[in-house]
Amino acid sequence: MNAFKRKKNWYSSDRVMPKVLLGFSLISILTTFAIVFILLKESITFFSSVSVYDFFTGLKWEPLFAEPKFGVVPLILGTVMITFFSSIVALPVGLGSAIYLSEYAPDRVRTIVKPILEILAGIPTIVYGFFALTFVTPILQKIIPSTEVFNALSASIVVGIMIIPMISSLSEDAMMAVPRALRNGAYAVGSTKLEVAIKVVVPAALSGIIASFVLGLSRAVGETMIVALAAGLQPRISFNPLESIETLTAYIVQVSAGDIQYGSVEYLSIYAVGITLFAITLGMNLLANYISSKFREDYGG
Amino acid sequence: MIDIQSLDLFYGEFHALKNVSMFLPEKSITAFIGPSGCGKSTLLRTLNRMNDMIKTVKIKGTVTIHGNNIYEPEVNVELLRKRVGMVFQQPNPFPKSIYDNVAYGPRIHGTKKKSELDDIVEKSLRDAALWDEVKGDLKKSAYGLSGGQQQRLCIARALAVNPEVLLMDEPTSALDPISTLKIEELIQQLKEKYTIVIVTHNMQQAGRVSDQTAFFLNGEMVEFSETDTIFSNPVDQRTEDYVTGRFG
């Protein structure tokens, strides 16, 4: 009789728990597959009545007209416009605050500012949405009276504010990972603090910073409530951010909340729009992964 | 040239350097030796004010270089560090090309012309005895170099801003014996143009490269004289115990 013999209970924790935990991790994986499957299945049905070519090249999105037109370009342009203007807000501010936090802020300031940034990241987007509509838009209208009530700019600014914490916190992590020794090397030849930050730390952390930009922008692409509330529901090809537009996400909200007949072409169009959106954000996330692994610096030494 | 007078340094409450006074002549090599925590690196870092970055540091006394007190309030620390270069224990090249590593200093100090930068890069790499090994690979990443080459690159980076003084904080402790030998030969050559201060744990190294040696213990400078004297005929019993390997 071996004194160390294992008890053969079926419920021995090291036998059962791995399987339970495996089950938990499978839930999210299976959910992802289910989502992709549904998106594909319904899109295929949609594309049996609207050609893929017309969908991706059509310049008019008029699903509810007597003669419906399903050209997704105006929606994509709406999304691109929101992403573009929000990045103008978020990239400089996010990077700037990351530089401040990692290179300048005394520990005491950092311990106060970081949690506040995280609170910003925890605000529900619907709250951001009516902040855009009821606070930012009136200010824009005072500055530029021709601004429409629903406009892309107001939504872009607020989407930008929403993704600042993400960009700032990921960029800061990348910059904090730059070894102290590199900074010392730069100081030792007579660099100012700003030169150390801009010419040594930021380039050394560039892969992480760019990855944070791409992830932030992919959040902007997928952002829904802010644009649905503040940017309007006007699918149009416009390069004027003061006009109302419609994004891919806002269209899905519009249809899901409306009373369109289940199974109709208009109804199915949200799956085609959804899979387009999914492809864009998936592509951006893969790009961010690729950038951060491909250009990762190991800092030698 | 470098004149340290009654220097005291505190890390918060901790008295890390106690009333240190010494004079380092121009174009000579001075070695600081002593056991870990004796204050030798701290003293080295007072000479280009790298200790300024530690918030709790308090310094009393004076350090003058060519008669200029480097601890006066109006001193421009960047200018000081341009004149007093430093090489660290671990090679710390930037994640940039070999060329950009060396050109970094001149660039931030305002040299923009390509031809001038090319000249500085070549001259600095030659002075650091690295040129022949890397002249074809200037655009390649500095991280492709060996540890010893990286350390010589860091020396070239320090030389590129044309300093007068070169501080070296255990520059070979992370290197293999052959690379160490190369750096030591290099230090000997650099003496013709630069005043060199080297902190080392390796007493043979101090014996091989330096003209004068200072021995530190618990923040005190126990003895400072010609290197030969320190190693063959020290005055203080503690110095003798240390250099003969009885402790430390």
XYZ file of C-alpha atoms in Angstrom:
549
model
C 0.000 0.000 0.000
C 1.508 3.241 -1.124
C 1.107 5.909 1.546
C 1.020 8.563 -1.173
C -1.645 6.819 -3.187
C -4.110 9.197 -4.775
C -7.685 8.964 -3.606
C -9.871 8.011 -6.495
C -12.789 10.258 -5.717
C -14.469 11.536 -8.860
C -14.902 14.891 -7.135
C -11.215 15.338 -6.320
C -10.770 19.058 -6.969
C -7.842 18.793 -9.342
C -9.875 16.553 -11.607
C -13.117 18.425 -11.664
C -12.153 22.055 -11.479
C -10.115 22.206 -14.717
C -13.140 20.916 -16.588
C -15.461 23.437 -14.939
C -13.056 26.257 -15.710
C -12.652 25.025 -19.276
C -16.428 25.198 -19.557
C -16.374 28.833 -18.419
C -13.783 29.811 -20.971
C -15.676 27.973 -23.693
C -18.764 30.099 -23.007
C -17.147 33.237 -24.386
C -15.506 31.435 -27.278
C -18.753 29.745 -28.266
C -20.622 33.024 -27.968
C -18.169 34.634 -30.376
C -18.613 31.807 -32.843
C -22.394 32.000 -32.468
C -22.352 35.733 -33.188
C -20.205 35.302 -36.259
C -22.398 32.413 -37.406
C -25.640 34.382 -37.047
C -24.127 37.441 -38.712
C -22.951 35.343 -41.642
C -26.151 33.354 -41.989
C -28.463 36.345 -41.985
C -26.110 38.363 -44.190
C -26.098 35.607 -46.759
C -29.902 35.730 -46.829
C -29.696 39.508 -47.218
C -27.172 39.246 -50.035
C -29.478 36.894 -51.919
C -31.758 39.869 -52.562
C -29.139 42.669 -52.678
C -25.898 42.113 -54.525
C -22.670 42.393 -52.567
C -21.347 44.786 -55.195
C -24.331 47.123 -54.931
C -24.135 46.988 -51.172
C -20.490 48.045 -50.926
C -20.493 50.534 -53.785
C -23.972 52.021 -53.561
C -24.024 55.692 -52.662
C -27.601 55.784 -51.360
C -28.861 54.179 -48.193
C -32.641 54.337 -48.426
C -33.935 51.098 -46.924
C -37.409 52.373 -46.133
C -38.274 53.954 -49.451
C -40.798 52.402 -51.792
C -37.850 51.440 -53.937
C -35.287 50.655 -51.228
C -31.598 51.277 -51.912
C -28.948 49.519 -49.892
C -25.654 51.291 -50.610
C -23.602 51.164 -47.449
C -21.102 53.881 -48.445
C -22.939 56.745 -46.667
C -22.999 54.760 -43.422
C -19.320 53.868 -43.724
C -18.500 57.491 -44.426
C -20.489 58.509 -41.374
C -18.491 56.094 -39.254
C -15.221 57.246 -40.810
C -16.114 60.873 -40.140
C -16.875 60.218 -36.470
C -13.669 58.207 -36.144
C -11.606 60.871 -37.865
C -12.847 63.830 -35.835
C -12.809 61.910 -32.571
C -9.197 60.943 -33.226
C -8.313 64.616 -33.683
C -9.580 65.106 -30.130
C -8.369 61.882 -28.558
C -4.914 61.225 -30.006
C -3.180 64.461 -28.956
C -4.966 64.713 -25.626
C -4.496 61.025 -24.814
C -0.823 61.015 -25.771
C -0.216 64.336 -24.047
C -1.700 63.171 -20.794
C 0.221 59.896 -21.065
C 3.471 61.842 -21.458
C 2.544 64.009 -18.512
C 1.638 61.058 -16.311
C 4.662 58.966 -17.174
C 7.360 61.645 -17.404
C 6.318 64.634 -15.348
C 3.634 63.882 -12.808
C 4.808 63.459 -9.227
C 3.615 60.171 -7.728
C 0.985 62.001 -5.715
C -0.582 63.565 -8.807
C -0.495 60.251 -10.639
C -2.322 58.492 -7.832
C -5.084 61.093 -8.074
C -5.312 61.511 -11.853
C -5.237 57.845 -12.859
C -8.380 56.841 -10.928
C -10.187 59.870 -12.328
C -9.296 58.807 -15.856
C -10.598 55.353 -15.029
C -13.875 56.847 -13.828
C -14.115 58.594 -17.197
C -13.721 55.186 -18.811
C -16.553 53.791 -16.670
C -19.230 56.332 -17.592
C -22.038 54.659 -19.564
C -21.962 55.765 -23.178
C -25.621 56.766 -23.092
C -24.622 59.416 -20.550
C -21.934 60.638 -22.914
C -24.615 60.687 -25.578
C -26.909 63.120 -23.882
C -23.909 65.100 -22.680
C -23.117 65.570 -26.378
C -26.694 66.412 -27.281
C -27.600 68.718 -24.406
C -24.258 70.292 -23.526
C -21.785 70.171 -26.420
C -24.232 70.766 -29.255
C -25.688 74.024 -27.787
C -22.147 75.329 -27.312
C -21.299 74.476 -30.919
C -24.476 76.189 -32.055
C -23.481 79.330 -30.194
C -20.065 79.322 -31.837
C -21.283 78.303 -35.302
C -25.013 79.082 -35.622
C -25.464 76.934 -38.734
C -24.787 73.786 -36.701
C -27.650 71.324 -36.901
C -29.170 69.912 -33.720
C -27.908 66.490 -34.668
C -24.393 66.809 -36.001
C -21.279 64.720 -36.435
C -18.943 67.154 -34.710
C -20.607 67.120 -31.335
C -20.723 63.334 -31.313
C -17.101 63.143 -32.501
C -15.852 65.408 -29.737
C -17.596 63.344 -27.100
C -16.530 60.008 -28.615
C -13.020 61.459 -28.555
C -13.372 62.302 -24.875
C -14.644 58.806 -24.245
C -11.580 57.112 -25.751
C -8.999 59.442 -24.158
C -8.637 57.288 -21.010
C -7.994 54.190 -23.066
C -5.334 55.824 -25.214
C -3.761 57.602 -22.301
C -3.638 54.600 -20.045
C -2.274 52.178 -22.671
C 0.263 54.717 -23.922
C 1.344 55.455 -20.397
C 1.865 51.753 -19.713
C 4.058 51.546 -22.805
C 6.069 54.581 -21.739
C 6.466 53.418 -18.149
C 7.907 50.173 -19.537
C 10.787 52.100 -21.117
C 13.737 51.422 -18.812
C 15.014 54.153 -16.543
C 18.498 53.509 -17.982
C 17.488 54.883 -21.390
C 16.310 58.104 -19.805
C 19.549 58.357 -17.828
C 21.551 57.893 -21.001
C 19.686 60.798 -22.554
C 19.987 63.029 -19.498
C 23.712 62.307 -19.348
C 24.335 64.001 -22.692
C 22.418 67.070 -21.577
C 18.817 66.442 -22.600
C 16.004 68.448 -21.098
C 13.053 66.586 -19.681
C 11.007 67.366 -22.772
C 13.736 66.060 -25.075
C 13.943 62.860 -23.077
C 10.173 62.426 -23.334
C 9.772 63.276 -27.025
C 13.004 61.985 -28.516
C 13.721 58.921 -26.408
C 10.716 57.690 -24.458
C 7.987 58.178 -27.075
C 10.009 56.577 -29.903
C 10.996 53.706 -27.621
C 7.352 53.152 -26.676
C 6.016 53.781 -30.169
C 4.638 50.315 -30.826
C 2.543 50.432 -27.651
C 1.429 53.973 -28.383
C 0.318 53.153 -31.923
C -1.455 50.037 -30.695
C -3.323 52.222 -28.183
C -4.311 54.580 -31.001
C -5.650 51.754 -33.139
C -7.576 50.208 -30.244
C -8.994 53.618 -29.333
C -10.085 54.216 -32.897
C -11.674 50.815 -33.083
C -13.734 51.801 -30.033
C -14.750 54.944 -31.920
C -15.785 52.878 -34.939
C -17.978 50.663 -32.784
C -19.361 53.440 -30.598
C -23.143 53.425 -30.761
C -25.147 55.350 -28.199
C -23.289 58.652 -28.515
C -23.667 58.754 -32.275
C -27.229 57.457 -32.235
C -28.216 60.244 -29.833
C -26.117 63.151 -31.040
C -25.071 62.606 -34.644
C -28.491 61.953 -36.076
C -29.987 59.355 -38.400
C -29.414 60.883 -41.799
C -27.470 58.550 -44.048
C -25.833 60.964 -46.438
C -22.543 61.517 -48.116
C -21.356 64.696 -46.481
C -18.010 66.019 -45.451
C -19.508 68.746 -43.306
C -19.273 67.736 -39.653
C -21.928 70.271 -38.679
C -24.610 68.292 -40.509
C -26.497 65.294 -39.318
C -25.191 61.947 -40.539
C -25.694 58.291 -39.740
C -23.129 55.694 -38.790
C -23.190 51.906 -39.226
C -23.954 51.481 -35.537
C -26.672 54.122 -35.388
C -28.473 52.423 -38.261
C -28.535 49.131 -36.379
C -30.034 50.920 -33.378
C -32.592 52.634 -35.578
C -33.780 49.372 -37.104
C -33.619 47.341 -33.911
C -35.683 49.924 -32.055
C -38.099 50.510 -34.915
C -41.040 48.462 -36.109
C -39.619 46.883 -39.209
C -41.085 43.544 -40.115
C -39.030 40.596 -38.926
C -37.390 38.770 -41.808
C -37.834 41.556 -44.345
C -34.898 42.755 -46.445
C -34.723 45.974 -44.428
C -34.573 43.906 -41.280
C -31.864 41.643 -42.663
C -29.801 44.650 -43.726
C -28.691 45.187 -40.134
C -26.826 41.903 -40.319
C -24.978 43.010 -43.420
C -24.191 46.303 -41.716
C -23.218 44.431 -38.569
C -20.823 42.141 -40.368
C -19.251 45.126 -42.113
C -18.736 46.769 -38.736
C -17.422 43.553 -37.268
C -14.920 43.200 -40.109
C -13.678 46.758 -39.624
C -13.161 46.506 -35.872
C -11.710 43.004 -36.107
C -9.278 44.247 -38.716
C -8.267 47.158 -36.505
C -7.768 44.962 -33.451
C -5.642 42.552 -35.461
C -3.664 45.507 -36.751
C -3.081 46.710 -33.182
C -1.910 43.230 -32.171
C 0.347 43.026 -35.174
C 1.882 46.443 -34.530
C 2.566 45.788 -30.887
C 4.130 42.374 -31.488
C 6.012 43.222 -34.669
C 7.582 46.422 -33.429
C 8.023 45.411 -29.818
C 11.329 46.704 -28.481
C 13.116 44.384 -26.114
C 15.376 47.233 -24.982
C 18.451 45.030 -25.442
C 21.023 45.359 -22.721
C 40.271 70.915 -12.606
C 37.482 69.272 -10.599
C 37.614 70.515 -7.055
C 35.338 68.947 -4.463
C 35.223 70.796 -1.150
C 33.611 69.541 2.076
C 30.897 67.709 0.250
C 28.106 66.157 2.290
C 25.219 64.334 0.720
C 22.071 63.030 2.350
C 19.409 60.688 1.018
C 16.662 61.865 3.338
C 18.113 61.075 6.766
C 20.871 58.840 5.442
C 24.275 60.507 5.389
C 25.737 59.030 2.211
C 28.813 61.198 1.723
C 30.661 62.655 4.662
C 32.810 65.725 4.230
C 34.550 64.645 1.043
C 37.260 66.917 -0.341
C 39.444 66.076 -3.295
C 41.035 67.561 -6.374
C 41.004 65.730 -9.710
C 43.626 67.011 -12.138
C 42.917 67.545 -15.826
C 43.496 64.675 -18.283
C 44.034 62.088 -15.613
C 42.185 58.949 -14.663
C 40.825 58.738 -11.153
C 39.358 55.530 -9.789
C 36.830 55.391 -6.960
C 36.936 52.074 -5.137
C 35.222 50.683 -2.067
C 32.616 48.132 -1.027
C 28.975 48.372 -2.142
C 27.117 51.232 -0.529
C 30.279 53.174 0.334
C 29.164 56.217 -1.660
C 31.518 55.978 -4.626
C 28.766 55.963 -7.273
C 26.904 58.662 -5.399
C 29.986 60.869 -5.501
C 30.405 60.192 -9.215
C 26.813 61.242 -9.815
C 27.287 64.518 -7.967
C 29.812 65.521 -10.633
C 27.161 65.796 -13.377
C 24.278 66.346 -10.960
C 22.506 63.107 -11.847
C 21.500 62.948 -8.185
C 19.214 65.923 -8.791
C 16.612 63.497 -10.087
C 16.244 61.876 -6.691
C 13.893 64.064 -4.726
C 15.209 63.344 -1.225
C 18.819 64.239 -1.980
C 20.377 67.156 -0.093
C 23.868 68.365 -0.851
C 26.199 70.635 1.120
C 29.632 71.797 0.086
C 30.913 72.748 -3.344
C 31.999 71.089 -6.541
C 33.804 73.366 -8.945
C 34.918 72.597 -12.460
C 37.432 75.077 -13.837
C 36.486 77.303 -10.932
C 32.734 77.233 -11.682
C 30.599 75.968 -8.856
C 28.230 73.506 -10.476
C 25.781 73.662 -7.558
C 24.996 77.362 -7.874
C 21.303 77.950 -8.554
C 21.834 79.576 -11.946
C 23.717 76.587 -13.339
C 22.179 75.113 -16.470
C 22.260 71.392 -15.732
C 21.921 70.440 -19.411
C 24.999 72.485 -20.250
C 26.878 70.938 -17.335
C 26.032 67.419 -18.518
C 27.151 68.283 -22.014
C 30.575 69.094 -20.550
C 30.569 66.179 -18.100
C 29.558 63.016 -19.923
C 28.619 59.741 -18.314
C 28.758 56.044 -19.120
C 26.672 53.640 -17.079
C 27.045 50.198 -15.610
C 24.696 48.518 -18.074
C 25.112 49.475 -21.725
C 22.044 51.606 -22.407
C 21.893 52.406 -26.115
C 18.641 53.874 -27.393
C 16.397 51.647 -29.526
C 17.638 53.496 -32.595
C 20.279 52.956 -35.234
C 23.974 53.130 -34.368
C 24.178 56.434 -36.216
C 21.183 57.942 -34.435
C 22.535 56.876 -31.057
C 25.739 58.817 -31.581
C 24.032 61.730 -33.330
C 21.431 62.063 -30.564
C 23.489 64.414 -28.392
C 24.732 66.734 -31.142
C 21.204 66.936 -32.532
C 19.593 68.033 -29.282
C 22.347 70.601 -28.876
C 21.500 72.089 -32.246
C 23.692 70.448 -34.895
C 21.464 69.902 -37.907
C 23.713 69.678 -40.962
C 24.073 66.142 -42.226
C 27.741 66.562 -43.148
C 28.617 67.886 -39.691
C 26.703 65.064 -38.019
C 28.445 62.529 -40.248
C 31.813 63.894 -39.157
C 30.898 63.870 -35.479
C 29.534 60.324 -35.682
C 32.662 59.033 -37.405
C 35.032 60.840 -35.057
C 33.178 59.736 -31.938
C 33.040 56.119 -33.096
C 36.748 56.222 -33.921
C 37.526 57.698 -30.514
C 35.470 54.936 -28.933
C 37.395 52.312 -30.945
C 34.216 51.093 -32.583
C 34.364 52.646 -36.050
C 36.097 49.780 -37.835
C 33.562 47.282 -36.518
C 30.421 49.223 -37.423
C 31.266 51.593 -40.280
C 29.238 49.546 -42.748
C 26.262 49.125 -40.423
C 25.567 52.638 -39.182
C 21.888 52.358 -40.088
C 21.432 49.091 -38.226
C 19.891 48.879 -34.791
C 22.232 49.351 -31.875
C 20.626 46.290 -30.311
C 22.330 44.066 -32.858
C 25.711 44.840 -31.265
C 27.362 42.732 -28.582
C 27.404 43.982 -24.992
C 30.964 45.245 -25.292
C 30.211 46.999 -28.567
C 27.089 48.539 -27.055
C 29.146 49.908 -24.190
C 31.653 51.428 -26.615
C 28.710 52.851 -28.525
C 27.533 54.469 -25.305
C 31.016 55.907 -24.864
C 30.845 57.247 -28.425
C 27.427 58.735 -27.649
C 28.913 60.497 -24.637
C 31.936 61.735 -26.619
C 29.780 63.079 -29.448
C 28.789 66.192 -27.492
C 32.459 66.984 -26.949
C 32.703 66.779 -23.162
C 35.780 67.522 -21.086
C 35.052 65.021 -18.355
C 33.904 61.438 -18.714
C 32.318 59.744 -15.727
C 32.183 55.956 -15.851
C 30.068 54.051 -13.372
C 31.413 50.488 -13.325
C 31.504 50.472 -17.116
C 32.704 46.894 -17.465
C 30.834 45.105 -14.717
C 28.295 43.719 -17.199
C 30.910 42.670 -19.751
C 33.016 39.603 -20.465
C 36.809 39.735 -19.879
C 37.738 40.407 -23.508
C 35.285 43.278 -23.858
C 36.497 44.560 -20.503
C 40.079 44.579 -21.742
C 39.055 46.546 -24.833
C 37.248 49.147 -22.748
C 40.228 49.455 -20.430
C 42.575 50.048 -23.368
C 40.114 52.596 -24.650
C 40.024 54.397 -21.322
C 43.803 54.701 -21.442
C 43.616 56.299 -24.891
C 40.796 58.639 -23.910
C 42.946 60.084 -21.157
C 44.820 62.128 -23.765
C 41.750 64.231 -24.398
C 39.467 63.794 -21.399
C 39.500 63.870 -17.642
C 38.168 60.505 -16.567
C 36.613 59.357 -13.329
C 35.813 55.672 -13.049
C 33.953 53.818 -10.343
C 34.921 50.197 -10.169
C 34.393 47.148 -8.057
C 37.341 45.519 -9.678
C 40.535 46.477 -7.885
C 42.810 45.074 -10.581
C 41.001 47.358 -12.976
C 41.626 50.377 -10.789
C 45.268 49.314 -10.583
C 45.549 48.860 -14.344
C 43.883 51.995 -15.620
C 43.991 54.800 -13.077
C 46.546 57.431 -12.130
C 45.087 58.086 -8.731
C 42.657 56.144 -6.607
C 40.263 57.112 -3.853
C 39.093 54.526 -1.366
C 35.666 55.022 0.216
C 34.071 53.368 3.195
C 30.643 54.167 4.671
C 30.480 57.530 2.926
C 33.925 58.627 3.999
C 36.868 59.078 1.738
C 39.426 57.028 3.646
C 42.399 57.591 1.431
C 43.190 59.297 -1.855
C 46.570 59.220 -3.542
C 48.572 57.846 -6.441
C 47.211 54.475 -7.502
C 50.572 52.773 -6.859
C 50.610 54.082 -3.321
C 47.072 52.958 -2.603
C 47.810 49.442 -3.749
C 51.375 48.950 -2.540
C 51.814 51.239 0.388
C 48.533 52.567 1.797
C 48.619 54.771 4.860
C 45.338 53.682 6.394
C 44.905 50.178 7.765
C 41.342 49.981 6.335
C 42.630 50.694 2.836
C 45.202 47.996 3.183
C 42.585 45.530 4.430
C 40.360 46.327 1.464
C 42.941 46.251 -1.319
C 44.458 43.035 -0.004
C 40.999 41.495 -0.047
C 40.487 41.082 3.665
C 36.963 42.492 3.360
C 34.615 43.987 0.807
